[in-house]
XYZ file of C-alpha atoms in Angstrom:
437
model
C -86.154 47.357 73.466
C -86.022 43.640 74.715
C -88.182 41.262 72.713
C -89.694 40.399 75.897
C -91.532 44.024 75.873
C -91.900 43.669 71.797
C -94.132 41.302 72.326
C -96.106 42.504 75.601
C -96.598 46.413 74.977
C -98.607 45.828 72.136
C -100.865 42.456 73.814
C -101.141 45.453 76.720
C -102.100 48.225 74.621
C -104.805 46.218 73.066
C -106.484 45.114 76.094
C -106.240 48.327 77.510
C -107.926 49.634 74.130
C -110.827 46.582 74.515
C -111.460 47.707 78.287
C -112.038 51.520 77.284
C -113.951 50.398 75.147
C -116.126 48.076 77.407
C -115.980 50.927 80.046
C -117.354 53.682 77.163
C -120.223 50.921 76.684
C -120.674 50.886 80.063
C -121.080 54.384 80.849
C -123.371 55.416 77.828
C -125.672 52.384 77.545
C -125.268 49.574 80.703
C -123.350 47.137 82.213
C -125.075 44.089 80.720
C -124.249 45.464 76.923
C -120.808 46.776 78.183
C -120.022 42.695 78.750
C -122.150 41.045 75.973
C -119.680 43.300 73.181
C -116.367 42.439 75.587
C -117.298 38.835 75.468
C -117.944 38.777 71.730
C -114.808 41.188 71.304
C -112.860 38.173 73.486
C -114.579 35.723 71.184
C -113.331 36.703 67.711
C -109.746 36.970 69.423
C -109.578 33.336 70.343
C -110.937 32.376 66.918
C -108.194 34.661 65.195
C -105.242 33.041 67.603
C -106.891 29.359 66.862
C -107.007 30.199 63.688
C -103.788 31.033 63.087
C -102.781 28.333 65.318
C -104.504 26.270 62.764
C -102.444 27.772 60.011
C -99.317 26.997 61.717
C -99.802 23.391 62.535
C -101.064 22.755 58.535
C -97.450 24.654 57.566
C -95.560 22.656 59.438
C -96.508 19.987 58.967
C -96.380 20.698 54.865
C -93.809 23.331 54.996
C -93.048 23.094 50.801
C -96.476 23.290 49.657
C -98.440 25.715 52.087
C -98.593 29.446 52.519
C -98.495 30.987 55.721
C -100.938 34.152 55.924
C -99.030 37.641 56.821
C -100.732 37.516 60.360
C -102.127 40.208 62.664
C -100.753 41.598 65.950
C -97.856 39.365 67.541
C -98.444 36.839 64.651
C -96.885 39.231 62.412
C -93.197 38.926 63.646
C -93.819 35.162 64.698
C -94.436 34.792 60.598
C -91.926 36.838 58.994
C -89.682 35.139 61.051
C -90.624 31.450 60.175
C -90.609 33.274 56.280
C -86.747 34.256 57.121
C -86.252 30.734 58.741
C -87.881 29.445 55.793
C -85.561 31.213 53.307
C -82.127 30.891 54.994
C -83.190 27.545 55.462
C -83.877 26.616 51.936
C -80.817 28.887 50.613
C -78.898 26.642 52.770
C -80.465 24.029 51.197
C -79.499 24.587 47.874
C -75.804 25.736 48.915
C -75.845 22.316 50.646
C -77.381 20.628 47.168
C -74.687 21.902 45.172
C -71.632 20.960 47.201
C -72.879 17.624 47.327
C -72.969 17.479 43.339
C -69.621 19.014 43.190
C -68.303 15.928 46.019
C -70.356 13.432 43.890
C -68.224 14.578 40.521
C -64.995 14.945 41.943
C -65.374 11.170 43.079
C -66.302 10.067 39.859
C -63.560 11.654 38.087
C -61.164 10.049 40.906
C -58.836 7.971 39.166
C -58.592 6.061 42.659
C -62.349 3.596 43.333
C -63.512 4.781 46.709
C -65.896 2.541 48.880
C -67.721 3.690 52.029
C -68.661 0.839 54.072
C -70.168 0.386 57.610
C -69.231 -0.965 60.833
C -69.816 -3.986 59.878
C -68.490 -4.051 55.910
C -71.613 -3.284 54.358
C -71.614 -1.222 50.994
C -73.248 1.743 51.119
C -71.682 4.354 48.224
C -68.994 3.903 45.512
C -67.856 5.965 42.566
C -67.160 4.400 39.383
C -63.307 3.316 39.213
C -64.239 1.268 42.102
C -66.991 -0.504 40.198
C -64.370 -0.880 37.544
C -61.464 -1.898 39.993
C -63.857 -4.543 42.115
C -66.513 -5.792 39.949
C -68.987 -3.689 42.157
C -72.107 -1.567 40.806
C -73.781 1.283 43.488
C -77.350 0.494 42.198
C -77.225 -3.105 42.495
C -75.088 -4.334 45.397
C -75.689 -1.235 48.468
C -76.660 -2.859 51.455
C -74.528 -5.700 50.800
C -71.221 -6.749 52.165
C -68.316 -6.196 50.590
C -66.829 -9.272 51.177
C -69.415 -11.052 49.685
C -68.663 -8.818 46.476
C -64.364 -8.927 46.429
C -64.091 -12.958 46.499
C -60.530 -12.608 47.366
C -59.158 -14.632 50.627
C -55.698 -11.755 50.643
C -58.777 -9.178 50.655
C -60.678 -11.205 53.246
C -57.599 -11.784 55.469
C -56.833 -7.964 55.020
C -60.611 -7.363 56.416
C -60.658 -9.742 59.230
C -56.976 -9.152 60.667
C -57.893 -5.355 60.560
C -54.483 -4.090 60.242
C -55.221 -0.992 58.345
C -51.589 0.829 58.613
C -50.225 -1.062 55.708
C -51.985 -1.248 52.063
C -52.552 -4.418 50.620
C -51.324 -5.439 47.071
C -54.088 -7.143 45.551
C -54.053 -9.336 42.157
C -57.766 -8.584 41.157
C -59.537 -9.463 37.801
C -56.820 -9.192 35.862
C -55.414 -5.802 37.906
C -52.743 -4.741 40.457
C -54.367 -2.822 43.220
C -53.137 -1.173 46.051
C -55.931 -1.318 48.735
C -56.205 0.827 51.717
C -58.755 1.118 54.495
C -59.281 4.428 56.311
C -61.574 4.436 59.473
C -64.071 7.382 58.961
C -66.423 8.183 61.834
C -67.353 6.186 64.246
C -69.307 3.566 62.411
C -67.859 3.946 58.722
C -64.727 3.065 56.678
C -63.847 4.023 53.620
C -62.018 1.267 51.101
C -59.595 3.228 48.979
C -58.402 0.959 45.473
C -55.404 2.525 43.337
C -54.450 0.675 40.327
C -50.880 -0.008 39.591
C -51.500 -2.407 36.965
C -50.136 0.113 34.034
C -47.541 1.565 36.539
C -45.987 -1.864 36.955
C -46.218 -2.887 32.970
C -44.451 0.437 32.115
C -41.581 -1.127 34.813
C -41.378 -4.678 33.299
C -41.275 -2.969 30.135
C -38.388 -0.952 31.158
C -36.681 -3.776 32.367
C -37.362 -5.972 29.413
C -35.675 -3.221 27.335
C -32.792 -2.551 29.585
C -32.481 -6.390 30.143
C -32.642 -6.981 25.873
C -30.526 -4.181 25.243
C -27.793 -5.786 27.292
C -27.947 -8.670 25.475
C -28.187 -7.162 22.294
C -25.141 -5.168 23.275
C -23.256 -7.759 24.877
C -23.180 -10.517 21.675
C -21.045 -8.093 19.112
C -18.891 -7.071 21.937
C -17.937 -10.416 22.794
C -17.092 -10.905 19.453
C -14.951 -8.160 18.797
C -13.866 -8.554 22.774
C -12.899 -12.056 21.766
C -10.873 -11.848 18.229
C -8.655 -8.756 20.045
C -7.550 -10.965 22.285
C -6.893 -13.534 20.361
C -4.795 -10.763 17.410
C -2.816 -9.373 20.797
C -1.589 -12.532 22.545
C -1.287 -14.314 18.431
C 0.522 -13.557 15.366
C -2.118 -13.931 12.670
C -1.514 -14.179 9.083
C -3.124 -11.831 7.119
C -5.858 -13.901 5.542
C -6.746 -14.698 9.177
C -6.234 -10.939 10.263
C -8.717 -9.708 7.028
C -11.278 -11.999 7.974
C -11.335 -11.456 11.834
C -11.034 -7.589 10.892
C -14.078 -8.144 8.955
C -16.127 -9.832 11.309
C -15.462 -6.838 13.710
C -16.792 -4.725 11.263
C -19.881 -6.473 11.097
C -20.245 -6.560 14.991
C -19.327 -2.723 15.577
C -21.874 -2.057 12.486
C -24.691 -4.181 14.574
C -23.643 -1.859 17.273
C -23.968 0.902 15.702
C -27.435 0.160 14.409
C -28.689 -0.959 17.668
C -27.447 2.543 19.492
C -28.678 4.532 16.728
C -32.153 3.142 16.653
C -32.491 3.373 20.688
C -31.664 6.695 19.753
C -34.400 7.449 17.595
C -37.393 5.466 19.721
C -36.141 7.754 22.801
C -35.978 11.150 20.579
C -39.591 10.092 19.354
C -40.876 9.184 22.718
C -39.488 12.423 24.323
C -41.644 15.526 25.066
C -39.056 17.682 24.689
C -38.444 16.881 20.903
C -42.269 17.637 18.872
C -42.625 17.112 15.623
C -42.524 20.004 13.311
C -44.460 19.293 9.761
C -43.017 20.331 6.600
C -44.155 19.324 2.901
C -43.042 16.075 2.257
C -42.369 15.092 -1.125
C -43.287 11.464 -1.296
C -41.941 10.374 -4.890
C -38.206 11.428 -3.554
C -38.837 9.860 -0.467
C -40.080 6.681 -2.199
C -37.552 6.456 -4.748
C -35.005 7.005 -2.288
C -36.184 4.014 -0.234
C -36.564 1.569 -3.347
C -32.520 2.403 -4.107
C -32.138 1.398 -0.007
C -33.937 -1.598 -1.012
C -32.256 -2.470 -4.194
C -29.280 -1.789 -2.438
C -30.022 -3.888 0.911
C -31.114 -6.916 -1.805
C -28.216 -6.696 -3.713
C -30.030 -8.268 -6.683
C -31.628 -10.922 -5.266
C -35.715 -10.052 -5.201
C -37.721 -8.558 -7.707
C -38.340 -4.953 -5.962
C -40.771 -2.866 -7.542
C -42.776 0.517 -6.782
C -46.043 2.164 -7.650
C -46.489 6.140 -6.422
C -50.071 6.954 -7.011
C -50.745 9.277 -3.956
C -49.948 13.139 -3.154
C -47.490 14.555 -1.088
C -47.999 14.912 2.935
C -46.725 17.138 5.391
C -44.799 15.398 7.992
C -42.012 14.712 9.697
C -39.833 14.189 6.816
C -37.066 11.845 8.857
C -39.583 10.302 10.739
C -41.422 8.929 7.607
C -38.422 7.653 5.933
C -37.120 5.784 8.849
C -40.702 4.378 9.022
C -41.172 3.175 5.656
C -37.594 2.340 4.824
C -37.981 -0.279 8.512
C -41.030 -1.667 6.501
C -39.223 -2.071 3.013
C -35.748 -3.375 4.499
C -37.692 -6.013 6.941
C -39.639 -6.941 3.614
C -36.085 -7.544 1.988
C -34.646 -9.272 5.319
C -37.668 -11.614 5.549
C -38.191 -12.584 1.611
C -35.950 -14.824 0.282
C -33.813 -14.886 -2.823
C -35.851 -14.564 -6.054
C -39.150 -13.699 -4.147
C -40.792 -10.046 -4.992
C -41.234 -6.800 -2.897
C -44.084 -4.565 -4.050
C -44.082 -0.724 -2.238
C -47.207 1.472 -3.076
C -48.349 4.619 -2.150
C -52.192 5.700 -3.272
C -54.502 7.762 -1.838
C -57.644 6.486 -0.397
C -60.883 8.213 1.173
C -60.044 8.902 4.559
C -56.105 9.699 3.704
C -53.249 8.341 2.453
C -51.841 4.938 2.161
C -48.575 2.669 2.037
C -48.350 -0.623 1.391
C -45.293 -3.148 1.552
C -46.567 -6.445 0.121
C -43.996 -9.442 0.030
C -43.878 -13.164 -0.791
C -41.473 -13.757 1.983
C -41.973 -16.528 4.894
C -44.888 -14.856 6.261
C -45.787 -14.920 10.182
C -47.803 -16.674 12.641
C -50.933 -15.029 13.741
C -49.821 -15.457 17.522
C -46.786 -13.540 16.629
C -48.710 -10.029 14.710
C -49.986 -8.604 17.626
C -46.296 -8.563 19.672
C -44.598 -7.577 16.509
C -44.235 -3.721 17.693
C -42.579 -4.670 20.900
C -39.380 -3.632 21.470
C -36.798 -6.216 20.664
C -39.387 -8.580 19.870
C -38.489 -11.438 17.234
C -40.688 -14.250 15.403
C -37.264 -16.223 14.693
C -34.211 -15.007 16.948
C -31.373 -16.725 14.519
C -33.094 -15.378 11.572
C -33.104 -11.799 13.449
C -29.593 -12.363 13.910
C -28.603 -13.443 10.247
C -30.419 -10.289 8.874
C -28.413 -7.937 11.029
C -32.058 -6.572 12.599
C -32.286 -4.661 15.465
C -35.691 -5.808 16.902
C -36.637 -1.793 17.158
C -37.364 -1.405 13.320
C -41.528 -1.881 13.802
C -41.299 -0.234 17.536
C -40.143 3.099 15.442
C -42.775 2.386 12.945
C -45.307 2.401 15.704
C -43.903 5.400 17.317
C -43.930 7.398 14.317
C -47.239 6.715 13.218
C -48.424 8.021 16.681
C -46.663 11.068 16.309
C -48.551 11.164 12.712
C -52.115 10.258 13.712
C -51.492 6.808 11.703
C -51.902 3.174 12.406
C -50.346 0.074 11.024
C -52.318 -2.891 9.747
C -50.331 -6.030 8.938
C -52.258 -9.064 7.236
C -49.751 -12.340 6.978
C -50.132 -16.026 7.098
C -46.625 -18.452 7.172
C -45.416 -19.457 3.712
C -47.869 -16.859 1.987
C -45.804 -13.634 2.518
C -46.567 -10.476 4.353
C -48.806 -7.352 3.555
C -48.136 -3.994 5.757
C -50.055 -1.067 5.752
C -49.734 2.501 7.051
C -52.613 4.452 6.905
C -52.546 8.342 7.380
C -55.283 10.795 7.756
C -56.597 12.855 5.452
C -55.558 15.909 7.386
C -52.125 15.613 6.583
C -52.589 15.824 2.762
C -50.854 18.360 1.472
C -52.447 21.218 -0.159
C -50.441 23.673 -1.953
C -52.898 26.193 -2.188
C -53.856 26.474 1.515
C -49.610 26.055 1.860
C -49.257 29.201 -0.425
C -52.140 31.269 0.976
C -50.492 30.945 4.581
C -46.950 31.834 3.384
């Protein structure tokens, strides 16, 4: 049935039933009573439709906090339906709610700051890496222009010339961004900021090393380069010969050195190659790197060593190349006749090794570089010890890899103090060890 006749068939059956009924009155008592009780009958049927009428206009206009009644003849349907209206409407509601959340945190976790602007460049919603990227904050500045926010006259110039097919590379308190401005709608834009500031380090950095290692490279190979030419085109005696020969030596040693420690930072740096603990016996380790010492000093500093901390588990290798870099550059960078002092202790959050010298100490300006790659507080003096520049990078590499940090404490003339600190969870605990064997 159509909804047309719904609705009619039963408005027609119950005026048919109110004129029987008038027409009964009629024919048992008179006409007059007949249309006094049709008349009232009409009556309280306009004051039920005004009434609900009433009803209706007080829901809708406070749809949320009124109750519509469950309604008699037609108003029935016209009720349940608003109820099913009502429903959907508010189910869609909520399915609409949580889409928006799930939008709102997946542009705050964006790594990239997103901006949407007006027609006319005026802020109206950003997520937090664009507050960080442009100085902005949501609360404070929406409403505002943006370029009244990014002071920048590249940014500005970007803006105004409106040629949106190429980013721009902005320099931007203190950060490398790569801004991009996508039309959205008709009278939006969104402002899209990536941050290449890391990305383009990471690049320096490589070249730095690639550039240094060249150079590194390049000095013993012109020396050895050099005295073969000059033993094939020359007859040298053999005094001559020995000492050239020697020389060599020394370079092809440097060269060695130099490969072997790139070696090691890209073997700890790789993903591919994770450390593996095993019990570490630190008096063997630390006797073992006092003989180095000795040996490196050749009698010429007062080396001494104190061992009054438990074994670790570790990266056994790792360790020793770690703390034998900190004990050789203490014997490098002391000079003849000063004292060397290597302890290991425990302490109350882990572990501890100090390398204390009275060597020629270093600039504050210099501490904070001194784990760069290649990185030197006195280049000749670098040279003259036969250092690599990578001996503190592996020390900071390996301490990563071990959940420890490096504190160094130094002032020029007055000697050097470094420290490696490990954590207490890689004490080692022979018990536990045993149980899990």
């Amino acid at each position: 049935m159509s909804p047309k006749l719904l609705f009619w068939v039963p408005v027609a059956l119950r005026m048919g039933l109110l004129l029987g009924g008038v027409g009964l009155l009629w024919w048992w008592f008179d006409a007059v009573s007949a249309l006094v009780v049709g008349m009232l009958a009409l009556v309280a049927m306009l004051v039920v439709q005004l009434n609900y009428l009433f009803q209706l206009s007080g829901w809708l206009d406070h749809p949320q906090s009124s109750k519509l009644p469950d309604g008699w003849g037609a108003w029935t349907g016209i009720f349940s339906r608003l109820y099913r209206l009502r429903r959907d409407d508010e189910k869609n509601q909520a399915e609409l709610t949580e889409w928006l959340a799930r939008f709102r945190q997946a542009m705050h976790l964006l790594p990239d700051g997103v901006v949407i602007m007006d027609d006319v460049l005026f802020l109206e919603w950003c997520n937090p890496a664009a507050e960080e990227h442009l100085g902005l904050r949501h609360d404070r500045d929406k409403g505002m222009r943006v370029t009244n926010l990014v002071r920048s006259p590249d940014f500005m110039d970007y803006l105004i010339l409106g040629r949106y097919d190429q980013p721009l590379t902005l320099s931007f308190r203190g950060r490398k961004l790569i801004v991009h401005i996508i039309p959205f709608e008709n009278r939006r834009q969104i402002l899209v900021t990536h941050d290449v500031t890391e990305t383009q380090r990471a690049e320096m950095m490589r070249r730095d090393f690639i550039a240094n290692a060249s150079h590194e490279l390049r000095t013993p190979l012109t020396v050895i380069v050099g005295f073969l030419e000059i033993a094939a085109s020359e007859q040298l005696d053999a005094k001559t010969r020995e000492a050239h020969l020697k020389l060599m030596m020394e370079q092809g040693h440097r060269m060695q050195n130099l490969i072997e420690d790139m070696l090691t930072l890209s073997r700890l740096e790789s993903v591919d190659h994770p450390m593996r603990p095993e019990h570490v016996d630190i008096r063997k380790m630390m006797e073992q790197i006092l003989r180095d010492s000795q040996g490196l000093s050749a009698g010429k500093h007062d080396i001494s060593l104190e061992v009054a901390g438990g074994d670790v588990m570790g990266a056994y290798e790792e360790l020793y190349s770690a703390f034998g870099n900190l004990a050789s550059n203490a014997v490098r960078y002391t000079p003849a006749g000063g004292k060397i002092f290597l302890r290991w202790e425990d302490t109350d959050k882990g572990v501890r090794f100090v390398v204390q010298d009275s060597g020629i100490g270093i600039s504050p300006e210099h501490i904070s570089r001194l784990t760069e790659r290649f990185y030197r507080v006195d280049k000749s003096r670098s040279r003259e010890t036969q250092g690599t520049g990578l001996g503190l990078a592996i020390v900071k590499h390996v301490l990563l890899r071990h959940s420890g940090t490096l504190t160094i404490t130094s002032e020029p003339g007055q000697g050097s103090t470094f420290t490696v600190n490990l954590p207490k969870s890689l004490a080692w605990a022979p018990q536990a060890a045993a149980l899990t064997a």
